[in-house]
Each structure stands twice: as C-alpha cells, then as structure tokens.
C-alpha cells in the first residue's frame, strides 16, 4: 500500500436494508477513491449497537455490508476492509474524545434529535456520544478525507472541532513530545455528485432510510429486477412532464430526486439527464430509470449473495483487514496516550 497517497476513512453501519442512498451517497465514492487514495472502509458495528440490534441479525448484517463492499468493487487486498469492534483503538480513542467534546456540541446534533425523538431520556448514552466515536474512527488513522452522504456533514464538522480542540488543549504536551503541531489533521468531507441525499420514493422531502417502515420508500441493494421496476413505477411524481433544465426542478422534490438518481446511476450530470428526458412523461423516464438501476444493481446483488454463501471467506477478509488496520492505529493511539499523560508500555 503506497503510503504517500492521502488517506481515506469511511464507515457504514450494519443495520440491514442497504439501499440506493448508501450505494450512491457512499459506496460508489468508496470504489472510485481507490485509484488515488489509501483507503480504510469499516463496517461500524459499534455504531450499530447505539440502538438495539438482535445479536444474530447483527452478525448477518456485518457480513452483508462486507459482501456488498466487495461486490461493489472494493478491493480488500489493495485497501483495508474490517469491522470496527475488531480494532479496540476505536473505543479507546472515543473515550478520550468523550472527554474532549463538550455536551453543548453534542446537544446540537440533529441526527441525535431525530433518532432519539420524544424519548430522549430513554436513548442510550452511546447514541448521544455517537459522533465522538465517529471522530475516533477517522483520527485513529489520521485520515484526511471522508466520503459520506450529505446527512453526515454535521458529524464531520464535529470531528474537525474535536481534532482542533485536542491539538489546542494539548499543544504544550504535543510539542514537548516532539510531535507535529497538527497532531490530528482536520478531516475533510467528500460530499459530491448528483445523489448526495437520495430521498424516499414516496415522499421527496424525507430521506431514503434503512429504517423506514415501508419498503416501497427505498430501492434496496439486494432488490431483484421486479422489485426495482415495481418501486419506481409506484414512486410518487407530479403531473408535469420533466423540465429540460435543472432550474425547472425547483419546487418539484420527487422529480428532482428521480433525476438525481438517474444521473448518478448513468454516470452523467442532472443537466445531461434533462437534455435527454426534458419534455418526457414520467412513465417513459421511469422505464429508463428502472433499466439503468437493474443494470447497475443486478450484478452487485448477485455477487453479494454469492459471497454470503461463503461466510468463512468474508470473516477472513475482516480479520486480515483488522490486522492491517491495527498496524496503522497502534502507534497513533500510543502517541495519543503519551500526549494525554497516560502511561504506556
Ligand atoms: P448509514 O447507513 O447510516 O451507516 O450510512 C452509510 C453511508 O450512506 C453514509 O455515508 C451516509 O451519509 C450515506 N447515506 C445514508 N442514507 C443516504 C441517503 N438517503 N442519500 C445519500 N447518502 C446516504
Ligand atoms: N455515522 C456514519 C453513518 O451513519 C457512519 C460512520 C461511522 C462513519 N464512522 C464513520 C462515516 C467515520 C465516515 C467516517 O452514516
């Protein structure tokens, strides 16, 4: 692995129902970055357990996310694929960051407010501290680039704040140990392309989500051609034909969402897609959308299923990835402990 390339870290939670939002917002970016970056892709099982997970399902879902990574084109030999709980440094650094981040910062996190809802008092402490663990994931490897969907932007800003506060609070100790002033780099989010926020097929104002009670709101990565066709056919639209320019999508969230999905799947811009389909009725456009979705997701679903038949292979990928992750993480964690004043071997 060439160490002069910038380092990427990202994670996906093993919480079931991987969908088109995960694929277009995150996983396709993971695949593309392999050319130019040194990448670590992590199945974040410790994040998953911030809300209740059935143990047997969790095991299955960890393997399924791993299989979907590989089926999508992530190369576990050239890069590092592993599950978070196998590298104990994530939890250790998260504890240090629990002591750096402020209650006020976490109180502002919109995802916590959404997930905890009215039952805040009943949310797990882990759910509240979730962004600190995310900062630890990234900074444990001093990763500088983080591909994510739009919904993670606020968490990434918090990671930067944590890195900054650590560097400032411990500046004297960092320098007395002879470490670089920027002990932790400030990680940059990579949020690009036409599908950084894929919306529900039934409501263009709410995000496509793994946890939506209705399966008709999302295209799952494992859906077959019939399911994909049916879901797009029933997807909500408005009565107007498609506009021929991007500005014409204003105030038409469902149309905008479907055009963004098409553009991302076909590898074109929204503007190109509208040049092709401007003036068309949704029925014709939905057919094209279905075709491209089936073409892209069909082989990935089939390969994911094939890999899932060989759990021993998947487990060997995760175990090997964790060993390699350890070799990067261990010295960074050790330096962090020295800076904080914790005695180490
Ligand atoms: P999660 O399933 O919450 O672990 O998310 C994994 C990755 O998928 C993260 O980078 C998210 O930002 C991204 N993601 C999740 N839902 C969507 C969506 N509806 N549109 C775009 N990206 C998404
Ligand atoms: N919180 C992210 C999500 O739900 C997943 C995640 C955990 C992550 N750790 C990360 C993403 C580190 C990027 C970097 O989507």
Coordinates of C-alpha atoms and ligand atoms in Angstrom, one line a residue:
X1 CA 0.0 0.0 0.0
X2 CA 1.5 3.3 -1.1
X3 CA 1.8 5.5 2.0
X4 CA 2.3 8.7 0.1
X5 CA -1.3 8.8 -1.1
X6 CA -3.8 10.8 1.1
X7 CA -5.7 8.5 3.5
X8 CA -9.5 8.0 3.3
X9 CA -11.7 6.5 6.0
X10 CA -15.4 5.8 5.9
X11 CA -17.9 3.6 7.6
X12 CA -21.3 2.1 7.0
X13 CA -23.5 0.7 9.8
X14 CA -24.5 -2.9 9.7
X15 CA -28.2 -2.2 10.4
X16 CA -29.8 -4.0 7.5
X17 CA -31.6 -2.8 4.3
X18 CA -28.6 -1.3 2.5
X19 CA -30.2 0.9 -0.1
X20 CA -29.6 3.1 -3.1
X21 CA -28.8 6.1 -0.9
X22 CA -26.0 4.1 0.7
X23 CA -24.8 3.0 -2.6
X24 CA -24.9 6.3 -4.5
X25 CA -24.1 8.6 -1.5
X26 CA -21.2 6.5 -0.1
X27 CA -20.2 3.1 -1.6
X28 CA -19.7 4.3 -5.3
X29 CA -17.4 7.0 -3.9
X30 CA -15.5 4.5 -1.9
X31 CA -14.9 2.5 -5.0
X32 CA -13.8 5.5 -7.1
X33 CA -11.3 6.7 -4.4
X34 CA -9.3 3.5 -4.5
X35 CA -7.4 4.7 -7.6
X36 CA -5.9 7.8 -5.9
X37 CA -6.1 7.2 -2.2
X38 CA -5.1 4.8 0.5
X39 CA -8.5 3.6 1.8
X40 CA -9.9 2.1 5.0
X41 CA -13.5 1.0 4.8
X42 CA -15.1 0.0 8.0
X43 CA -18.3 -1.8 9.0
X44 CA -19.1 0.2 12.0
X45 CA -20.7 -2.4 14.3
X46 CA -20.1 -0.3 17.5
X47 CA -22.1 2.5 16.0
X48 CA -24.9 0.0 15.1
X49 CA -25.3 -1.0 18.8
X50 CA -26.2 2.5 19.8
X51 CA -29.7 1.3 19.1
X52 CA -30.9 -2.2 19.9
X53 CA -29.7 -4.9 17.4
X54 CA -30.7 -8.6 17.6
X55 CA -27.3 -10.4 18.0
X56 CA -27.9 -13.0 15.3
X57 CA -29.1 -10.3 12.8
X58 CA -26.1 -8.1 13.7
X59 CA -23.7 -10.9 12.7
X60 CA -25.6 -11.4 9.5
X61 CA -25.6 -7.7 8.7
X62 CA -21.9 -7.2 9.4
X63 CA -21.1 -9.9 6.8
X64 CA -23.7 -8.5 4.4
X65 CA -22.2 -5.0 4.4
X66 CA -18.8 -6.5 3.9
X67 CA -20.1 -8.6 1.0
X68 CA -21.8 -5.5 -0.6
X69 CA -18.5 -3.6 -0.3
X70 CA -16.6 -6.4 -2.2
X71 CA -19.4 -6.9 -4.7
X72 CA -19.4 -3.2 -5.5
X73 CA -15.7 -3.3 -6.4
X74 CA -13.8 -2.5 -3.2
X75 CA -10.5 -4.4 -3.3
X76 CA -9.7 -5.8 0.1
X77 CA -6.1 -6.6 -0.9
X78 CA -5.2 -3.2 -2.1
X79 CA -7.1 -1.4 0.7
X80 CA -8.3 -2.2 4.2
X81 CA -11.8 -3.6 4.9
X82 CA -12.6 -4.5 8.5
X83 CA -15.2 -4.3 11.3
X84 CA -14.8 -1.6 13.8
X85 CA -15.0 -3.7 17.0
X86 CA -12.0 -5.8 16.0
X87 CA -9.7 -2.8 16.5
X88 CA -10.0 -1.8 20.1
X89 CA -8.4 1.6 19.5
X90 CA -11.7 2.9 18.1
X91 CA -13.3 2.5 21.6
X92 CA -10.2 3.7 23.4
X93 CA -9.8 6.9 21.4
X94 CA -13.6 7.5 21.6
X95 CA -13.2 7.6 25.4
X96 CA -10.5 10.2 25.2
X97 CA -12.8 12.2 22.8
X98 CA -15.7 11.9 25.2
X99 CA -13.5 13.9 27.5
X100 CA -12.6 16.5 24.8
X101 CA -16.0 17.1 23.2
X102 CA -18.5 19.3 25.1
X103 CA -22.1 18.4 26.0
X104 CA -23.2 21.6 24.2
X105 CA -21.6 20.4 20.9
X106 CA -23.4 17.1 21.0
X107 CA -26.7 18.7 22.1
X108 CA -26.7 20.4 18.7
X109 CA -26.5 17.2 16.6
X110 CA -29.7 17.0 14.5
X111 CA -29.3 13.2 13.9
X112 CA -29.4 12.6 17.7
X113 CA -32.5 14.7 18.0
X114 CA -34.2 12.8 15.1
X115 CA -33.2 9.4 16.3
X116 CA -34.0 10.0 20.0
X117 CA -37.2 11.8 19.1
X118 CA -39.5 12.5 22.0
X119 CA -37.9 9.7 24.1
X120 CA -34.6 11.5 24.7
X121 CA -34.4 10.3 28.3
X122 CA -34.6 6.7 27.1
X123 CA -31.9 7.0 24.4
X124 CA -28.7 5.1 25.0
X125 CA -25.7 7.1 26.2
X126 CA -23.9 5.6 23.2
X127 CA -26.4 7.2 20.8
X128 CA -25.6 10.6 22.3
X129 CA -21.8 10.1 22.2
X130 CA -22.0 8.5 18.7
X131 CA -20.3 11.4 16.9
X132 CA -17.3 11.1 19.2
X133 CA -16.8 7.5 18.2
X134 CA -17.0 8.7 14.6
X135 CA -14.3 11.2 15.1
X136 CA -12.2 8.5 16.7
X137 CA -12.7 6.2 13.7
X138 CA -11.2 8.8 11.4
X139 CA -8.5 10.2 13.6
X140 CA -7.3 6.8 14.8
X141 CA -5.7 6.6 11.3
X142 CA -5.1 10.4 10.8
X143 CA -7.3 10.0 7.8
X144 CA -7.7 13.3 5.9
X145 CA -10.6 12.6 3.5
X146 CA -14.0 11.2 4.4
X147 CA -16.5 10.3 1.7
X148 CA -20.1 10.4 3.1
X149 CA -23.7 11.3 2.2
X150 CA -25.0 14.8 3.0
X151 CA -26.6 13.6 6.2
X152 CA -23.1 13.2 7.8
X153 CA -21.9 16.7 7.2
X154 CA -22.6 17.9 10.7
X155 CA -20.9 14.9 12.3
X156 CA -17.8 15.6 10.1
X157 CA -17.8 19.2 11.4
X158 CA -17.8 17.9 14.9
X159 CA -14.9 15.6 14.1
X160 CA -13.0 18.7 12.9
X161 CA -13.9 20.6 16.1
X162 CA -12.6 17.6 18.2
X163 CA -9.3 17.4 16.3
X164 CA -8.9 21.2 16.7
X165 CA -9.7 21.2 20.4
X166 CA -7.4 18.3 21.1
X167 CA -4.5 20.0 19.2
X168 CA -5.0 23.2 21.1
X169 CA -5.7 21.7 24.6
X170 CA -2.6 19.5 24.4
X171 CA -0.4 21.9 22.3
X172 CA 2.3 22.1 25.0
X173 CA 2.5 18.3 25.6
X174 CA 2.4 17.7 21.8
X175 CA 5.4 19.9 21.3
X176 CA 7.3 18.6 24.3
X177 CA 7.0 15.1 22.9
X178 CA 8.3 16.4 19.6
X179 CA 5.1 15.6 17.6
X180 CA 3.8 17.7 14.8
X181 CA 1.7 20.7 15.9
X182 CA -1.2 19.4 13.9
X183 CA -1.3 16.2 15.9
X184 CA -4.7 15.3 14.4
X185 CA -5.4 16.6 10.9
X186 CA -8.8 18.3 10.4
X187 CA -10.6 15.7 8.2
X188 CA -12.3 16.9 5.0
X189 CA -15.8 15.6 4.0
X190 CA -16.1 14.5 0.4
X191 CA -19.8 15.1 -0.5
X192 CA -20.1 15.3 -4.3
X193 CA -22.2 14.4 -7.3
X194 CA -25.9 14.3 -8.1
X195 CA -27.0 11.9 -5.3
X196 CA -25.5 13.0 -2.0
X197 CA -29.0 12.9 -0.5
X198 CA -31.3 10.3 -2.0
X199 CA -34.9 10.9 -0.9
X200 CA -37.7 8.5 -0.2
X201 CA -39.6 7.3 -3.3
X202 CA -42.9 8.0 -1.5
X203 CA -42.0 11.5 -0.2
X204 CA -39.4 13.7 -1.8
X205 CA -38.9 15.7 1.4
X206 CA -37.8 12.8 3.6
X207 CA -34.5 10.9 3.3
X208 CA -34.4 7.4 1.9
X209 CA -33.7 5.4 5.0
X210 CA -32.9 1.8 6.2
X211 CA -35.4 2.2 9.0
X212 CA -38.5 3.4 7.1
X213 CA -41.3 1.0 7.9
X214 CA -42.4 0.9 4.2
X215 CA -40.1 -1.0 1.9
X216 CA -41.7 0.9 -1.1
X217 CA -39.8 4.0 0.0
X218 CA -36.4 2.6 -0.9
X219 CA -34.6 0.5 -3.5
X220 CA -32.6 -2.0 -1.6
X221 CA -29.2 -3.0 -3.0
X222 CA -30.5 -6.6 -2.9
X223 CA -33.8 -6.0 -4.7
X224 CA -34.4 -8.0 -7.8
X225 CA -35.5 -6.6 -11.2
X226 CA -39.2 -7.0 -10.5
X227 CA -39.0 -5.2 -7.1
X228 CA -37.0 -2.3 -8.7
X229 CA -39.5 -2.0 -11.5
X230 CA -42.5 -2.0 -9.2
X231 CA -41.0 0.5 -6.8
X232 CA -40.1 3.0 -9.5
X233 CA -43.5 2.5 -11.2
X234 CA -45.2 3.4 -7.9
X235 CA -42.8 6.2 -7.0
X236 CA -44.5 9.5 -6.3
X237 CA -44.3 12.1 -9.0
X238 CA -46.1 15.3 -10.0
X239 CA -48.4 15.7 -13.1
X240 CA -46.0 17.8 -15.2
X241 CA -43.6 16.4 -17.8
X242 CA -39.9 16.6 -17.0
X243 CA -38.3 20.1 -17.4
X244 CA -35.4 20.5 -19.8
X245 CA -33.2 22.4 -17.4
X246 CA -32.1 21.9 -13.8
X247 CA -33.7 25.2 -12.7
X248 CA -37.1 23.6 -13.7
X249 CA -36.7 21.1 -10.9
X250 CA -37.1 23.8 -8.2
X251 CA -40.1 23.0 -6.0
X252 CA -40.5 19.5 -7.5
X253 CA -38.7 17.4 -4.9
X254 CA -39.9 14.0 -6.3
X255 CA -38.8 14.9 -9.9
X256 CA -35.5 16.2 -8.6
X257 CA -34.8 13.1 -6.6
X258 CA -35.5 10.7 -9.6
X259 CA -33.4 12.8 -11.9
X260 CA -30.5 12.8 -9.4
X261 CA -30.8 9.0 -9.1
X262 CA -30.8 8.5 -12.8
X263 CA -27.8 10.9 -13.3
X264 CA -25.8 9.1 -10.6
X265 CA -26.6 5.6 -11.9
X266 CA -25.9 6.6 -15.5
X267 CA -22.7 8.5 -14.6
X268 CA -24.0 11.8 -16.1
X269 CA -24.9 15.2 -14.7
X270 CA -28.5 16.2 -13.9
X271 CA -28.3 18.7 -16.7
X272 CA -27.3 15.9 -19.2
X273 CA -30.1 13.8 -17.9
X274 CA -32.6 16.6 -18.5
X275 CA -31.3 17.2 -22.0
X276 CA -32.1 13.6 -22.7
X277 CA -35.5 13.5 -21.0
X278 CA -36.7 17.1 -20.9
X279 CA -40.4 17.1 -22.1
X280 CA -40.8 13.4 -21.4
X281 CA -43.6 11.9 -19.3
X282 CA -42.6 10.2 -16.1
X283 CA -43.8 6.8 -17.4
X284 CA -41.0 6.9 -20.1
X285 CA -38.4 8.2 -17.7
X286 CA -39.3 5.6 -15.1
X287 CA -38.7 2.9 -17.6
X288 CA -35.2 4.3 -18.3
X289 CA -34.5 4.6 -14.6
X290 CA -35.5 1.0 -14.0
X291 CA -33.3 -0.2 -16.8
X292 CA -30.2 1.6 -15.5
X293 CA -30.9 0.6 -11.9
X294 CA -31.3 -3.1 -12.8
X295 CA -28.1 -2.9 -14.9
X296 CA -26.1 -1.5 -12.1
X297 CA -27.6 -3.2 -9.0
X298 CA -28.4 -6.6 -10.6
X299 CA -24.8 -7.9 -10.8
X300 CA -23.9 -6.4 -7.3
X301 CA -26.9 -8.2 -5.7
X302 CA -25.9 -11.4 -7.3
X303 CA -22.3 -11.2 -6.2
X304 CA -23.3 -10.2 -2.7
X305 CA -25.5 -13.3 -2.5
X306 CA -22.7 -15.5 -3.8
X307 CA -20.2 -14.1 -1.2
X308 CA -22.8 -14.6 1.6
X309 CA -22.7 -18.3 0.8
X310 CA -19.1 -18.3 2.0
X311 CA -19.1 -16.6 5.4
X312 CA -15.6 -18.1 6.2
X313 CA -14.2 -16.1 3.3
X314 CA -15.9 -12.9 4.5
X315 CA -14.6 -13.4 8.0
X316 CA -11.1 -13.9 6.7
X317 CA -11.3 -10.6 4.9
X318 CA -12.4 -8.8 8.0
X319 CA -9.8 -10.5 10.2
X320 CA -7.0 -9.7 7.8
X321 CA -8.2 -6.1 7.4
X322 CA -8.3 -5.6 11.1
X323 CA -4.7 -6.8 11.5
X324 CA -3.6 -4.2 8.9
X325 CA -5.7 -1.5 10.5
X326 CA -4.0 -2.3 13.8
X327 CA -0.6 -1.6 12.4
X328 CA -1.6 1.9 11.4
X329 CA -3.7 2.6 14.5
X330 CA -1.5 1.3 17.3
X331 CA 1.3 3.8 17.1
X332 CA -1.2 6.7 16.7
X333 CA -3.1 5.6 19.8
X334 CA 0.2 5.2 21.7
X335 CA 1.3 8.7 20.8
X336 CA -2.2 10.0 21.8
X337 CA -1.9 8.4 25.2
X338 CA 1.6 9.9 25.7
X339 CA 0.3 13.3 24.8
X340 CA -2.6 13.0 27.3
X341 CA -0.3 11.8 30.1
X342 CA -1.4 8.2 30.2
X343 CA 1.5 5.8 30.9
X344 CA 2.0 3.2 28.2
X345 CA 4.5 0.3 27.5
Ligands
LIG1 P1 -25.5 4.5 7.4 O1 -26.4 3.5 6.7 O2 -26.3 5.5 8.2 O3 -24.3 3.9 8.1 O4 -24.9 5.4 6.2 C1 -23.8 4.9 5.4 C2 -23.4 6.0 4.4 O5 -24.5 6.2 3.4 C3 -23.2 7.4 5.0 O6 -22.1 8.0 4.3 C4 -24.4 8.1 4.7 O7 -24.2 9.5 4.6 C5 -24.9 7.5 3.4 N1 -26.3 7.6 3.2 C6 -27.3 7.1 4.0 N2 -28.5 7.4 3.6 C7 -28.3 8.2 2.4 C8 -29.2 8.8 1.5 N3 -30.5 8.7 1.7 N4 -28.7 9.5 0.5 C9 -27.3 9.6 0.4 N5 -26.4 9.0 1.2 C10 -26.9 8.3 2.2
LIG2 N1 -22.1 7.8 11.1 C1 -22.0 7.3 9.8 C2 -23.4 7.0 9.2 O1 -24.3 6.6 9.9 C3 -21.2 6.0 9.7 C4 -19.8 6.3 10.2 C5 -19.2 5.8 11.4 C6 -18.7 7.0 9.5 N2 -18.0 6.2 11.5 C7 -17.6 6.9 10.4 C8 -18.7 7.6 8.3 C9 -16.4 7.5 10.0 C10 -17.5 8.2 8.0 C11 -16.3 8.2 8.8 O2 -23.6 7.1 8.0

